[in-house]
Amino acid sequence: MLSPEYQRAVTVLGDAAGPLTCKEPATGLGVEGAAKTKGEGVRARARRLVDRGWLVREPSGRFTLAPGPRDGGS
């Protein structure tokens, strides 16, 4: 099961029309402003979700949902 923080990230990316950079979903994740340190936190979460199989990181550096069913994950 994903923590609420990670669930929000998956929801924001799932609602997007296409792949997003880490800065684009920041407001949906409760990160205000475009401070570099805040963006790095979002990026770290996104990379962890890639490692867990929930997201895919494209060569452009953008993130999108990984294909396949969502069952609560690990």
Coordinates of C-alpha atoms in Angstrom, one line a residue:
M1 CA 0.0 0.0 0.0
L2 CA 1.3 3.5 -0.9
S3 CA 1.4 6.2 1.7
P4 CA -1.0 9.1 1.3
E5 CA 1.8 11.3 0.0
Y6 CA 2.6 8.8 -2.8
Q7 CA -1.0 8.1 -3.5
R8 CA -1.5 11.9 -4.2
A9 CA 1.5 11.8 -6.6
V10 CA 0.0 8.9 -8.5
T11 CA -3.4 10.6 -8.6
V12 CA -2.0 13.8 -9.9
L13 CA -0.1 12.1 -12.7
G14 CA -3.0 9.9 -13.5
D15 CA -5.3 12.9 -13.9
A16 CA -2.8 14.6 -16.3
A17 CA -3.3 14.7 -20.0
G18 CA 0.2 13.5 -20.6
P19 CA 3.7 13.1 -19.0
L20 CA 4.7 15.8 -16.6
T21 CA 7.9 17.3 -15.3
C22 CA 8.4 17.4 -11.5
K23 CA 7.5 21.1 -11.3
E24 CA 4.2 20.8 -13.1
P25 CA 2.3 18.7 -10.5
A26 CA 3.8 20.5 -7.6
T27 CA 0.7 22.5 -6.6
G28 CA -1.4 19.3 -6.7
L29 CA 1.1 17.8 -4.3
G30 CA 1.0 20.7 -1.9
V31 CA 4.3 22.1 -2.9
E32 CA 4.1 25.9 -3.1
G33 CA 6.4 28.0 -5.3
A34 CA 9.0 26.7 -7.6
A35 CA 11.9 26.5 -5.1
K36 CA 14.6 24.2 -6.4
T37 CA 14.7 22.3 -3.1
K38 CA 10.9 21.6 -3.2
G39 CA 11.2 20.4 -6.8
E40 CA 13.9 18.0 -5.8
G41 CA 11.6 16.5 -3.2
V42 CA 9.0 15.9 -5.8
R43 CA 11.6 14.4 -8.1
A44 CA 12.8 12.1 -5.4
R45 CA 9.3 10.8 -4.8
A46 CA 8.7 10.3 -8.5
R47 CA 11.9 8.3 -8.8
R48 CA 10.9 6.1 -5.9
L49 CA 7.6 5.5 -7.6
V50 CA 9.5 4.5 -10.8
D51 CA 11.6 2.1 -8.8
R52 CA 8.4 0.6 -7.4
G53 CA 6.8 0.2 -10.8
W54 CA 4.1 2.9 -10.4
L55 CA 5.6 5.5 -12.8
V56 CA 7.7 5.5 -15.9
R57 CA 10.4 8.1 -16.5
E58 CA 10.7 9.1 -20.1
P59 CA 14.0 10.0 -21.8
S60 CA 12.8 13.6 -21.7
G61 CA 12.8 13.4 -17.9
R62 CA 9.0 13.6 -17.6
F63 CA 7.0 11.1 -15.6
T64 CA 3.8 9.3 -16.4
L65 CA 1.8 6.4 -14.9
A66 CA 3.2 2.9 -15.7
P67 CA 0.9 0.7 -17.7
G68 CA -1.0 -2.0 -15.9
P69 CA -3.5 -2.5 -13.1
R70 CA -3.3 -0.6 -9.8
D71 CA -3.8 -2.9 -6.9
G72 CA -2.3 -1.0 -4.0
G73 CA 1.3 -1.6 -4.8
S74 CA 4.1 -2.0 -2.4

